[in-house]
Coordinates of C-alpha atoms and ligand atoms in Angstrom, one line a residue:
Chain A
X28 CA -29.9 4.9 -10.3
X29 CA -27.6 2.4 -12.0
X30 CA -26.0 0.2 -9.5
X31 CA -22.5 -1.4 -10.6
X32 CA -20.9 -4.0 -8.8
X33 CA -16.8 -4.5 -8.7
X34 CA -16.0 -5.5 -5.3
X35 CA -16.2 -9.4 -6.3
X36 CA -12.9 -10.0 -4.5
X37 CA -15.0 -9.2 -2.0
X38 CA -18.1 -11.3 -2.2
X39 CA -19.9 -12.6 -5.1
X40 CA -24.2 -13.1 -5.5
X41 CA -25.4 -16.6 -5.3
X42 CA -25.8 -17.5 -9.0
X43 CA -29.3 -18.2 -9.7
X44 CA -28.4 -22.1 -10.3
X45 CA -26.6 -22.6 -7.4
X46 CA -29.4 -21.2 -5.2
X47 CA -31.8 -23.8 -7.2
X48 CA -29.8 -26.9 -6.3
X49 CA -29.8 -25.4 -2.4
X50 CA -33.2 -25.0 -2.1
X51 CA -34.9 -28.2 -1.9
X52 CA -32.4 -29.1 1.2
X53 CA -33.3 -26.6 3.5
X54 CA -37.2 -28.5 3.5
X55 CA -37.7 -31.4 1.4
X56 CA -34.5 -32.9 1.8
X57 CA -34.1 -31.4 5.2
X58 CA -32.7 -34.8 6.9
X59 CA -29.2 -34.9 8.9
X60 CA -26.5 -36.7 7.0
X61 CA -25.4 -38.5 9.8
X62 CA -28.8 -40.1 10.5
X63 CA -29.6 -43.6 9.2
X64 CA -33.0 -43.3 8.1
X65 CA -34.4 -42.4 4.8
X66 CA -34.0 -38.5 5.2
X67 CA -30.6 -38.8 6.3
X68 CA -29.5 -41.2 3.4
X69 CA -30.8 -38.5 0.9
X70 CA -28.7 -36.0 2.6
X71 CA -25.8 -38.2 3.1
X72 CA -25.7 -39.2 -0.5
X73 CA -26.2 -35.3 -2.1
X74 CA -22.9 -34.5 0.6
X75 CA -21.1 -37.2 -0.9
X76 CA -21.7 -36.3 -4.4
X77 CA -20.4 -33.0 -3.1
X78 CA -17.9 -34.2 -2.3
X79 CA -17.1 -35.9 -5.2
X80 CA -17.4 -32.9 -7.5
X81 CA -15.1 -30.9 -5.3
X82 CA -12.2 -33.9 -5.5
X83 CA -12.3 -34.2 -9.1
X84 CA -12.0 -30.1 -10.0
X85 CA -8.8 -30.2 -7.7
X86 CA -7.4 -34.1 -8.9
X87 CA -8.1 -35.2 -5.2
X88 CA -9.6 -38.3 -3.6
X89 CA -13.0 -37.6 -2.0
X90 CA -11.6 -38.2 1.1
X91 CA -9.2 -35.6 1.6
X92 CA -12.1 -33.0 1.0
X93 CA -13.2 -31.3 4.0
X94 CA -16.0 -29.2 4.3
X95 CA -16.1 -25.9 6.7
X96 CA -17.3 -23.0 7.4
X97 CA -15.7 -20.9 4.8
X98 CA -11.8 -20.0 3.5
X99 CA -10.9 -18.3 7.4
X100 CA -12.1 -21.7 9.1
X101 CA -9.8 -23.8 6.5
X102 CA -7.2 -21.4 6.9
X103 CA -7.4 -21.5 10.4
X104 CA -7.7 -25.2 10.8
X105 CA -4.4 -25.6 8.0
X106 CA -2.2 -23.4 10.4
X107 CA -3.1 -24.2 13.8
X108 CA -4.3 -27.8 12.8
X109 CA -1.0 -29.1 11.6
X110 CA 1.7 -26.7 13.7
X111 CA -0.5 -28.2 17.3
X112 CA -0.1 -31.8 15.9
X113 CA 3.3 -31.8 14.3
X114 CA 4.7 -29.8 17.7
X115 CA 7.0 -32.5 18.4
X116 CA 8.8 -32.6 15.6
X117 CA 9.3 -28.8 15.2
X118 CA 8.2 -25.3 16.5
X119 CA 8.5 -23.5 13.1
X120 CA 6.3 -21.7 11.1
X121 CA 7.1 -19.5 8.1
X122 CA 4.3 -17.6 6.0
X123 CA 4.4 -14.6 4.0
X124 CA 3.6 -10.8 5.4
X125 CA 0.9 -10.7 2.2
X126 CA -1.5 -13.2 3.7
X127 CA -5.0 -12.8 4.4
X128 CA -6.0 -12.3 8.9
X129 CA -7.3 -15.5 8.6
X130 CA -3.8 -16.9 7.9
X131 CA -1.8 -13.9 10.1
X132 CA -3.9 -14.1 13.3
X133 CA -3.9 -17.6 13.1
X134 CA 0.3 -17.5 13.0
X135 CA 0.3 -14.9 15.7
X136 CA -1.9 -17.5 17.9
X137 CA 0.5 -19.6 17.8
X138 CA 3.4 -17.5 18.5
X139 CA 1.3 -16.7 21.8
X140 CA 1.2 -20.5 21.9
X141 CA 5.3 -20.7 21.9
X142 CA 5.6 -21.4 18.1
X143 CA 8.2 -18.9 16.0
X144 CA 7.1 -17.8 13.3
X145 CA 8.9 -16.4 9.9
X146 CA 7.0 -13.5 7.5
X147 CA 8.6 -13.7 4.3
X148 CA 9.2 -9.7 2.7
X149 CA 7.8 -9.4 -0.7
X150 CA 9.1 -7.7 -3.9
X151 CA 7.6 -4.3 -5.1
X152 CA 5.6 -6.1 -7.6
X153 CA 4.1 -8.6 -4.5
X154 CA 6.0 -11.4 -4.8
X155 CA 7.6 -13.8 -2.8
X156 CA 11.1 -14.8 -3.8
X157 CA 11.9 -18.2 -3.5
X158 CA 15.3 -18.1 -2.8
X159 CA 14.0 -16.2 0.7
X160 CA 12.1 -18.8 1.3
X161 CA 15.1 -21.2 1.0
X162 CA 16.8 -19.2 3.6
X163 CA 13.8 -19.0 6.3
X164 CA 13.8 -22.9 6.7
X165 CA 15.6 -24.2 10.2
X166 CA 15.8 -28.0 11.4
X167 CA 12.7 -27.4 13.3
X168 CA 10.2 -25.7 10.3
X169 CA 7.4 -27.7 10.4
X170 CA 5.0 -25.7 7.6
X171 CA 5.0 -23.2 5.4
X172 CA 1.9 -21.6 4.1
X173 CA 2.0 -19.0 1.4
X174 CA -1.3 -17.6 -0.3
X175 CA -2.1 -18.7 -3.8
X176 CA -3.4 -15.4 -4.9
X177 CA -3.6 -12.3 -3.3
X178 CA -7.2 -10.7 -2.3
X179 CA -5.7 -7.1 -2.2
X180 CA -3.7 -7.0 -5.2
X181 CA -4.7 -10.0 -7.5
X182 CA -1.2 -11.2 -7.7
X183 CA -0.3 -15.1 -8.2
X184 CA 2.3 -16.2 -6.6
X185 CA 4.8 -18.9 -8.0
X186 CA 3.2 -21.6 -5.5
X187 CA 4.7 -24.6 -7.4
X188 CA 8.3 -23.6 -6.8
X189 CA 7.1 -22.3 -3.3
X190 CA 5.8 -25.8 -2.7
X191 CA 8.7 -27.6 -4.3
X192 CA 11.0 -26.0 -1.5
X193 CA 9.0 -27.2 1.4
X194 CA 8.1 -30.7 0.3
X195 CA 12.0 -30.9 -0.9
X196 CA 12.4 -31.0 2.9
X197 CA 9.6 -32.6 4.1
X198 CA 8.1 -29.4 4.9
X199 CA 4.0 -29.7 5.0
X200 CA 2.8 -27.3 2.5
X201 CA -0.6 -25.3 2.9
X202 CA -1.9 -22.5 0.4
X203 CA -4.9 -19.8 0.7
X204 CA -6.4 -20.5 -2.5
X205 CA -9.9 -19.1 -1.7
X206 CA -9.0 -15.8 -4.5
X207 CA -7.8 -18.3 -6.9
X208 CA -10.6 -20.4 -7.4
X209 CA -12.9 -20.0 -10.6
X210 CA -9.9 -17.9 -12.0
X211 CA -6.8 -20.8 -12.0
X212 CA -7.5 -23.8 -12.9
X213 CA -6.3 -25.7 -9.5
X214 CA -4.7 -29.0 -9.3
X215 CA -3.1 -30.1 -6.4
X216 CA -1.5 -33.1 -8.1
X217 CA 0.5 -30.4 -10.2
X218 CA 0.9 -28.1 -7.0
X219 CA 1.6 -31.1 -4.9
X220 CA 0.2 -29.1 -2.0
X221 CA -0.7 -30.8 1.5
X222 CA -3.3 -28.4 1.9
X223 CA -5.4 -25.9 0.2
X224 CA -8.4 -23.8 1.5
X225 CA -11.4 -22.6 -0.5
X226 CA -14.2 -20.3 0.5
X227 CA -17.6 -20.8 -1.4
X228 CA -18.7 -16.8 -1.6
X229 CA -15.9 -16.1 -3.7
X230 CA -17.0 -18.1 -6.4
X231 CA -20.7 -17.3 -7.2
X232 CA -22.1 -19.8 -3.6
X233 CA -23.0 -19.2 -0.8
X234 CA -21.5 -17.3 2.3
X235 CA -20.3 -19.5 5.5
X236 CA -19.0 -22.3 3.6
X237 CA -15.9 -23.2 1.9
X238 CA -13.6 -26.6 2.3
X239 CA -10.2 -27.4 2.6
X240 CA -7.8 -29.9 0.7
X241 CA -5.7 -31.9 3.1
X242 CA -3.6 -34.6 1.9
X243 CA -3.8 -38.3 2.9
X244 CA -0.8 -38.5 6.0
X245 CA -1.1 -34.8 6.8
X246 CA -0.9 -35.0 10.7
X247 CA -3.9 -32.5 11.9
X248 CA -5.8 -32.1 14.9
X249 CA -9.4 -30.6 14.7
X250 CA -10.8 -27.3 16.3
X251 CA -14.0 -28.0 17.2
X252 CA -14.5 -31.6 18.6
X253 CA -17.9 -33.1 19.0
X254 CA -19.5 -35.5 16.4
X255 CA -17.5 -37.8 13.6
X256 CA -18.6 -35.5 11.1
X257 CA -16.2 -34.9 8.4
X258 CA -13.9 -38.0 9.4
X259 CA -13.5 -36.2 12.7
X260 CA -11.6 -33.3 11.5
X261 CA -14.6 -30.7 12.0
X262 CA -17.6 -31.8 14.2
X263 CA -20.9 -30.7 13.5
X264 CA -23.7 -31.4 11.6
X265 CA -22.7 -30.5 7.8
X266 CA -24.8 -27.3 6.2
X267 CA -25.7 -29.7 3.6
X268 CA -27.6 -26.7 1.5
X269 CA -24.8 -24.2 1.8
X270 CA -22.0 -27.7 0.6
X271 CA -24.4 -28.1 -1.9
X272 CA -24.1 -24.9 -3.1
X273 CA -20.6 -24.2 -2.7
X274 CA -19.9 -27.9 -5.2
X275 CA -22.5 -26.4 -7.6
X276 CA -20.7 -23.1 -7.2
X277 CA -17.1 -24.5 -7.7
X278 CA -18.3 -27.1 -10.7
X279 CA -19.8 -23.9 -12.6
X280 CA -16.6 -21.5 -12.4
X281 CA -14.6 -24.3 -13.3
X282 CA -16.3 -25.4 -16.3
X283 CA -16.7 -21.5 -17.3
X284 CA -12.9 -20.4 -16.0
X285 CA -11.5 -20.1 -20.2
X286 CA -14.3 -18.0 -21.4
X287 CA -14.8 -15.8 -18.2
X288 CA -11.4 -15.5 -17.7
X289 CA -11.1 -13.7 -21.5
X290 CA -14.6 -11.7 -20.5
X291 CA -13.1 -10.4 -17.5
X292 CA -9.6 -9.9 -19.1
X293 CA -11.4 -7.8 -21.3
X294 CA -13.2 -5.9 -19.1
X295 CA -10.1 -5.1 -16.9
X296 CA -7.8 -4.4 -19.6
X297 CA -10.5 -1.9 -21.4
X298 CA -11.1 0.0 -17.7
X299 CA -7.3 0.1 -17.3
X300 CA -6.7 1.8 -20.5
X301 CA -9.1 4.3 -20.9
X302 CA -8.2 5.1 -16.9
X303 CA -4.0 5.6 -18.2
X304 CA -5.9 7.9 -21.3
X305 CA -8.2 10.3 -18.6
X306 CA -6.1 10.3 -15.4
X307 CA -2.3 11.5 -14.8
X308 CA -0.4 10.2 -11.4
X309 CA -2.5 7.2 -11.6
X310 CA -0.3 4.1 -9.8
X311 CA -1.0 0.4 -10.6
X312 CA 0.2 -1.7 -7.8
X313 CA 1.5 -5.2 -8.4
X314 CA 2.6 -6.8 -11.8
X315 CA 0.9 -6.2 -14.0
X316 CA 1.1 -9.8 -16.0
X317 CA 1.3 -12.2 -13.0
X318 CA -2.4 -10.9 -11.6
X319 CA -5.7 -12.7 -11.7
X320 CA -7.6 -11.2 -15.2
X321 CA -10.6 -9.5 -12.6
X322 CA -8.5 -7.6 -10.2
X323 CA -6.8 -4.1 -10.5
X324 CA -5.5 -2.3 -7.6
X325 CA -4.7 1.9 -8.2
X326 CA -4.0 4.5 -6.5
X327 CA -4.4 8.4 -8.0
X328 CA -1.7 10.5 -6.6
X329 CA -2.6 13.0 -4.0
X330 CA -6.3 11.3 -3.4
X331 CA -7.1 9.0 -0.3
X332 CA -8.6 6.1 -0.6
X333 CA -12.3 6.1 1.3
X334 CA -13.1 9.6 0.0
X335 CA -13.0 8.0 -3.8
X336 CA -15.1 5.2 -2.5
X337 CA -17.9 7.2 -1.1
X338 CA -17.9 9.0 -4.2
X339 CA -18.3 6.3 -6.5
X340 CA -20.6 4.9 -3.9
X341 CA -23.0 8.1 -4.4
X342 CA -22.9 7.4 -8.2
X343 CA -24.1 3.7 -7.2
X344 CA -20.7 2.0 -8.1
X345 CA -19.5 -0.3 -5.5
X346 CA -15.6 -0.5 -4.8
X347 CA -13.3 -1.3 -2.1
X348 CA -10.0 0.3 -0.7
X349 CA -7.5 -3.3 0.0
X350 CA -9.9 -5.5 1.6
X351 CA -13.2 -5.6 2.8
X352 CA -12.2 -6.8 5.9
X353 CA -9.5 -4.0 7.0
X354 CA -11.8 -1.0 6.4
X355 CA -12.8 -0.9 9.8
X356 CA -9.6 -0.1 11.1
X357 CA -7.3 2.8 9.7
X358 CA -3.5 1.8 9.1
X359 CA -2.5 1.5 5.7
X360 CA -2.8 -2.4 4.3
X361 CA -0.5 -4.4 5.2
X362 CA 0.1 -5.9 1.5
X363 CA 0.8 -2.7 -0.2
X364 CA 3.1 -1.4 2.9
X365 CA 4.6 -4.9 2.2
X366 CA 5.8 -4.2 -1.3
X367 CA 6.7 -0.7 -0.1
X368 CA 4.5 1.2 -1.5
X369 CA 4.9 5.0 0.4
X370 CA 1.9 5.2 3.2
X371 CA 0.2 8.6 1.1
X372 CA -0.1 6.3 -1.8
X373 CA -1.1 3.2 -0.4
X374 CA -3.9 5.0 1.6
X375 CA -5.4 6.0 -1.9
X376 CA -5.3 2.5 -3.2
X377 CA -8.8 1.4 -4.7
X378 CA -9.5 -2.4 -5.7
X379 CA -11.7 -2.5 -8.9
X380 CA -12.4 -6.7 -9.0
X381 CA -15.1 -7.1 -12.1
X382 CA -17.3 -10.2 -12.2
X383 CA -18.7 -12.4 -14.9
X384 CA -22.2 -10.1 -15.0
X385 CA -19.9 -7.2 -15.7
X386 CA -20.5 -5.7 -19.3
X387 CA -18.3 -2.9 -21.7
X388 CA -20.9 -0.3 -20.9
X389 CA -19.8 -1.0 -16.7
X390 CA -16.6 -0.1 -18.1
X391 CA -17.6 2.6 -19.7
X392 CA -20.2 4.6 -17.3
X393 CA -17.2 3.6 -14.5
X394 CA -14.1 4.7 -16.5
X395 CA -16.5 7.9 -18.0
X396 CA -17.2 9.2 -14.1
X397 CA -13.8 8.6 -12.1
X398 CA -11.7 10.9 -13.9
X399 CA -14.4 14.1 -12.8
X400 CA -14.0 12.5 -9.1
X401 CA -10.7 12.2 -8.9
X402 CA -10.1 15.7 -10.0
X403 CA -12.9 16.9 -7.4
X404 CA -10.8 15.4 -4.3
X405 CA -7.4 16.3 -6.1
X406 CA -8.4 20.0 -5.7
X407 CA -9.3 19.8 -2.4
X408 CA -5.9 18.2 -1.8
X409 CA -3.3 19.9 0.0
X410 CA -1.0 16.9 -1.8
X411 CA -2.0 17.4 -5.1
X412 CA -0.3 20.8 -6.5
X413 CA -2.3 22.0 -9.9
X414 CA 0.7 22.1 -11.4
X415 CA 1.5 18.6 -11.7
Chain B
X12 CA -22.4 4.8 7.7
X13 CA -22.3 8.9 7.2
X14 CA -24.9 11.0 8.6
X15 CA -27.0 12.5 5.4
X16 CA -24.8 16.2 6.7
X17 CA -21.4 14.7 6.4
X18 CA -22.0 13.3 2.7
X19 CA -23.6 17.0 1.9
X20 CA -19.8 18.3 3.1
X21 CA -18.1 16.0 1.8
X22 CA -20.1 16.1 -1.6
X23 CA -20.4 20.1 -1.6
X24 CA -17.4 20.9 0.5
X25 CA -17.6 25.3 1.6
X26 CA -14.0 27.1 1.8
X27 CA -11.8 25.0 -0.5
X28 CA -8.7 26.7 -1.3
X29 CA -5.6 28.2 -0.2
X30 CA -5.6 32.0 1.1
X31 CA -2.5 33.6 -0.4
X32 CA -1.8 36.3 2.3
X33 CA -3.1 34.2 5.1
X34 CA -2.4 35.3 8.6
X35 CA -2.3 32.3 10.0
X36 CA -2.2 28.7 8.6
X37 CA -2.7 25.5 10.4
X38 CA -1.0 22.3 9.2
X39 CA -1.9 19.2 11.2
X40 CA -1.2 15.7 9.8
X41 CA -3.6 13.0 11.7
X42 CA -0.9 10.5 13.9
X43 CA -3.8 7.6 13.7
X44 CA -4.4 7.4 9.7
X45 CA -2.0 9.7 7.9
X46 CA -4.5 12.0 6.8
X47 CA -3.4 15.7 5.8
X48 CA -5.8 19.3 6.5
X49 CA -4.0 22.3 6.0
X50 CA -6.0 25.2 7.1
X51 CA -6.1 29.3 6.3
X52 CA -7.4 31.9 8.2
X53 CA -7.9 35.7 7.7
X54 CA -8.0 37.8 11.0
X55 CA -9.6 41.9 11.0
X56 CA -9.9 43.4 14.3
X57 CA -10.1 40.1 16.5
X58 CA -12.3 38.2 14.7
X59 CA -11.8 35.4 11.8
X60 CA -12.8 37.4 8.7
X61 CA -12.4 33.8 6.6
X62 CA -11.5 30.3 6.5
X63 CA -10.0 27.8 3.8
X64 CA -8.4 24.7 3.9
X65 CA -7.2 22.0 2.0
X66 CA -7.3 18.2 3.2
X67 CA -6.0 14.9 1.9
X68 CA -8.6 12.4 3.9
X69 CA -11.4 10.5 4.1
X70 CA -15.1 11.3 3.9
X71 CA -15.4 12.4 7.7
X72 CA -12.2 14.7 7.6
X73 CA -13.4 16.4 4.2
X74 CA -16.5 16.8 5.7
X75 CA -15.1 18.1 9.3
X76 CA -12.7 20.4 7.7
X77 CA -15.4 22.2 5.6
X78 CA -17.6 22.5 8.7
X79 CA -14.8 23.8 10.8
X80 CA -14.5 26.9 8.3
X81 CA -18.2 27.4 8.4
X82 CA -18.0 27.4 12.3
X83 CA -15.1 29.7 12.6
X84 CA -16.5 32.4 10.3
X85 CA -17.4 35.7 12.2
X86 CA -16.2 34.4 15.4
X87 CA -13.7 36.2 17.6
X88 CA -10.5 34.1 18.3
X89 CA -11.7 33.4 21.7
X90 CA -14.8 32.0 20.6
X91 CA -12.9 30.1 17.6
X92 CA -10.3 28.6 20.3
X93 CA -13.6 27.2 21.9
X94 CA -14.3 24.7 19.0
X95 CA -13.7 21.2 20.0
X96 CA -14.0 18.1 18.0
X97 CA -17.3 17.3 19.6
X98 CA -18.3 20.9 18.7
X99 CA -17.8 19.7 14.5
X100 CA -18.9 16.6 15.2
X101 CA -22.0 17.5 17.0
X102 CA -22.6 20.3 13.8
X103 CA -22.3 17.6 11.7
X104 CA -25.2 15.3 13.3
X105 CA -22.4 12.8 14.8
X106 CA -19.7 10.4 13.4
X107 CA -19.4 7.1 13.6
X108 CA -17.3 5.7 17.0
X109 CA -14.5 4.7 14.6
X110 CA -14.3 8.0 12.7
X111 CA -14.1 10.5 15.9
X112 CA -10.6 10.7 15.7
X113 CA -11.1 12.7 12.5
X114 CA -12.5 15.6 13.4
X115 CA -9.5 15.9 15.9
X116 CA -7.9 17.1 12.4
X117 CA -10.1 20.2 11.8
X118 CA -10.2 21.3 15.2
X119 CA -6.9 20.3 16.0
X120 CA -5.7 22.3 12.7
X121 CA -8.0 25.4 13.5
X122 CA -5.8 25.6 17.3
X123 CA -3.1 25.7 15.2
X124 CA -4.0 28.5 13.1
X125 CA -5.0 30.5 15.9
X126 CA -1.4 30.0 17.4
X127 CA 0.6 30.9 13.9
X128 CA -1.7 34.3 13.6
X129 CA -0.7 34.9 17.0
X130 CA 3.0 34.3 16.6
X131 CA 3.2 35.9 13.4
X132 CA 1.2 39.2 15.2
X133 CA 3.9 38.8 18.7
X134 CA 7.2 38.9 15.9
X135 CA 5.6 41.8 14.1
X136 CA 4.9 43.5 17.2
X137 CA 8.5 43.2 18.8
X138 CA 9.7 44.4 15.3
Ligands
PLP18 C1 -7.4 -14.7 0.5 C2 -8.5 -14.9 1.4 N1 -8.4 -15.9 2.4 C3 -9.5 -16.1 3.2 C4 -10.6 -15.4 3.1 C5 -11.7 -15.7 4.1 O1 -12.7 -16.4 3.5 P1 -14.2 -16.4 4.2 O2 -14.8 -15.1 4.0 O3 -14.9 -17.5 3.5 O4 -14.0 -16.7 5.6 C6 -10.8 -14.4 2.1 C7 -12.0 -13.6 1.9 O5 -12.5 -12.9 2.8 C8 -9.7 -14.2 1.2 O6 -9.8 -13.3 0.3
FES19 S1 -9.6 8.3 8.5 FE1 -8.0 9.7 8.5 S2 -9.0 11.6 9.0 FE2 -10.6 10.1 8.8

């Protein structure tokens, strides 16, 4: 059976050049980077470089790269790393209700911990208004941390101005940038961003690695203590194959982010239009401009969500309702109930997310089968009358 | 995820459909995910002549709601009112932990169609 792929907001395969610069660390080069010896020179230098690449793709020094253990360890250690450190000199947190768990639980931690935290509302169309942001600020904020680009919906959000705001006030800034990588070309000079996490399997790497930006100053403690490793801001010894990876992964997106962006522009925009053509009571959710070119987000009246999947899933297309992450429990996503979407419709919602080895015939074969599926489950609907 | 049964339901799904001049429907919306089965029954002499229903839900709840009609067929109402959720899951080769609560639809829908017929019979009777 044909097997199509369009759950890359999800997870991505290791590109076949990425998984050759890996390999020869996990034996020949197998030394620790901390040692002194030979081995761990080789293995300290190849981190380094690593390092390197990462810093110049965002306009960073090298030594405010930090690598992790993927985008919900960065996330984690932005949010509770700064808020625990900067304590004295505020309690405050505000964030938006669109964010990823990583960033949410991490938040709600904290409010355990005593912190208050703000959730900034977004617009129908997912976005967060700046001027509500404005009015969240107290005396005592001490961060703000709004997502660059949603995983759900694919929406950008105006993270400049965002920024602006907080660093006006002397508000540290972090961003969840881990969906925007390899589709925006990310500079944090431009941003001015005091922190920015990034996930490795997102981008073509590996899984279980990722880094975060912090800039020079930032007050942060670490969450796991142990080793120097990572200037002391994450003990333990590095995953030098999987950093490897992800800096390979990162350095190839980058240098391909015009032409795959048009490819997967392309492929979205040709799915999207012969979907409009085949299906009525089909609902796009979020703008429809300010998205990353991969993503679409639908719903088709009267159909739920997981019953679509499966079918496409028999058919060997792979798809996701909202994120991977919250189909194991049952409420509607909290993005789409966010930009009030009614619960019936946003427990249809489907995320298409194509990928650079997507082709036209993808489109095609996909966009040629949903229509039949959709009107399979709409007449077994008791919310989808025939004469609509 | 799905035991092979439940996809052969959910694919092939028996009963779909409304019955015109039901005599009893059973309406249940699912409190935990939102999901929607709205189910139709046809009594003759005490027993449960047929069964349709329509549903709004995931894979499990398709599946559950086209067993429950299979189940209920032939049956008199006392044995119908015996069907539990473990009874359509159990027919169904199991669901997964997480998706229990959707068979709760069916057989919570199929009580409920009982109950309508009933009333419906009790009004006609005092008539
Ligand atoms: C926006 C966003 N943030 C954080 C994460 C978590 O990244 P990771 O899977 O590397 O922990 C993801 C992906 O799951 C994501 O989409
Ligand atoms: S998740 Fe709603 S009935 Fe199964």
């Amino acid at each position: 059976m044909r097997k199509i792929y369009l759950d890359h907001a999800a997870t991505t395969p290791v590109r076949s050049e990425v998984l050759e610069t890996m390999l020869p660390y996990f034996n020949e080069k197998f030394g620790n980077a901390s040692s002194i010896h030979g081995f761990g020179r080789d293995a300290k230098v190849a981190l380094e470089e690593a390092r390197e690449k990462v810093a110049k793709i965002l306009d960073a020094s090298s030594s405010e790269i930090f690598f992790t253990g993927g985008g919900t360890e960065s996330d984690n250690l932005a949010i509770k790393g700064t808020a625990l450190a900067n304590r004295k000199k505020g309690k405050h947190v505000i964030t938006s209700k669109i964010e990823h768990h990583a960033i949410l639980e991490s938040c709600k931690f904290l409010e355990k911990e005593g912190l208050e935290v703000s959730y900034l509302p977004v617009d129908s169309k997912g976005l967060v208004d700046p001027e509500d942001l404005k009015k969240a600020i107290r005396g005592d904020t001490i961060l703000v941390s709004i997502m660059y680009v949603n995983n759900e919906v694919g929406i950008i959000q105006p993270i400049e101005e965002l920024c602006k705001i907080a660093k006006d006030r002397g508000i540290y800034f972090h961003t969840d940038a881990v969906q925007a990588m390899g589709k925006i070309a990310v500079d944090v000079q431009k941003l001015n961003v005091d922190m920015l996490a990034m996930s490795g399997h997102k981008i073509y790497g590996p899984k279980g690695v990722g880094a975060i930006y912090i800039r020079k100053g930032v007050r942060i403690i670490p969450l796991s203590h142990g080793g120097q490793h990572e200037r002391s801001r994450r003990a333990g010894t590095e995953n030098v194959p999987a950093i490897i990876g992800f800096a390979k992964a990162l350095e190839l997106v980058n240098k391909e982010l015009e032409s795959q962006n048009k490819h997967q522009k392309n492929l979205t925009k040709a799915f999207y239009k012969r979907l409009i053509e085949s299906i009525p009571h089909m609902i796009l959710h979020g703008d429809l401009n300010r998205r990353i070119p991969n993503t679409l987000n639908l719903s088709f009246k009267g159909v739920e969500g997981e019953s679509v999947i499966l079918s496409l899933d028999t058919k060997g297309v792979a798809v996701a309702s909202g994120s991977a992450c919250t189909s194991g429990t049952l409420e509607p996503s909290h993005v789409l109930s966010a930009m009030g979407i009614d619960p019936a419709i946003a427990q249809g919602a489907i995320r298409f997310s194509f990928g650079r080895d997507n082709t036209m015939q993808d489109v095609e074969y996909v966009a040629g089968i949903l229509p039949e599926i959709v009107q399979r489950l709409r007449s077994i609907s008791p919310l989808y009358a025939k004469k609509e | 995820m799905y035991s092979a049964k439940v996809m052969e339901h959910f694919q092939n799904p028996r009963n779909v459909g409304e019955i015109e001049d039901a005599d009893g429907v059973g309406e249940i919306g699912n409190p935990v995910c939102g999901d929607i089965m709205k189910l139709y029954i046809k009594v003759k002499d005490g027993r449960i002549i047929e069964a349709k229903f329509k549903t709004f839900g995931c894979g499990a709840a398709i599946a559950t709601s086209s067993m429950v009609t299979e189940l209920v067929k032939g049956k008199t109402l006392e044995e119908a009112k015996k069907i539990s959720r473990n009874t359509v899951a159990e027919a169904l080769d199991g669901l997964p932990p997480i998706k229990m609560h959707c068979s709760n639809l069916a057989a919570d829908a199929l009580q409920k169609a009982i109950e309508d017929y009933k009333n419906k019979r009790n009004a006609k009777d005092q008539k």
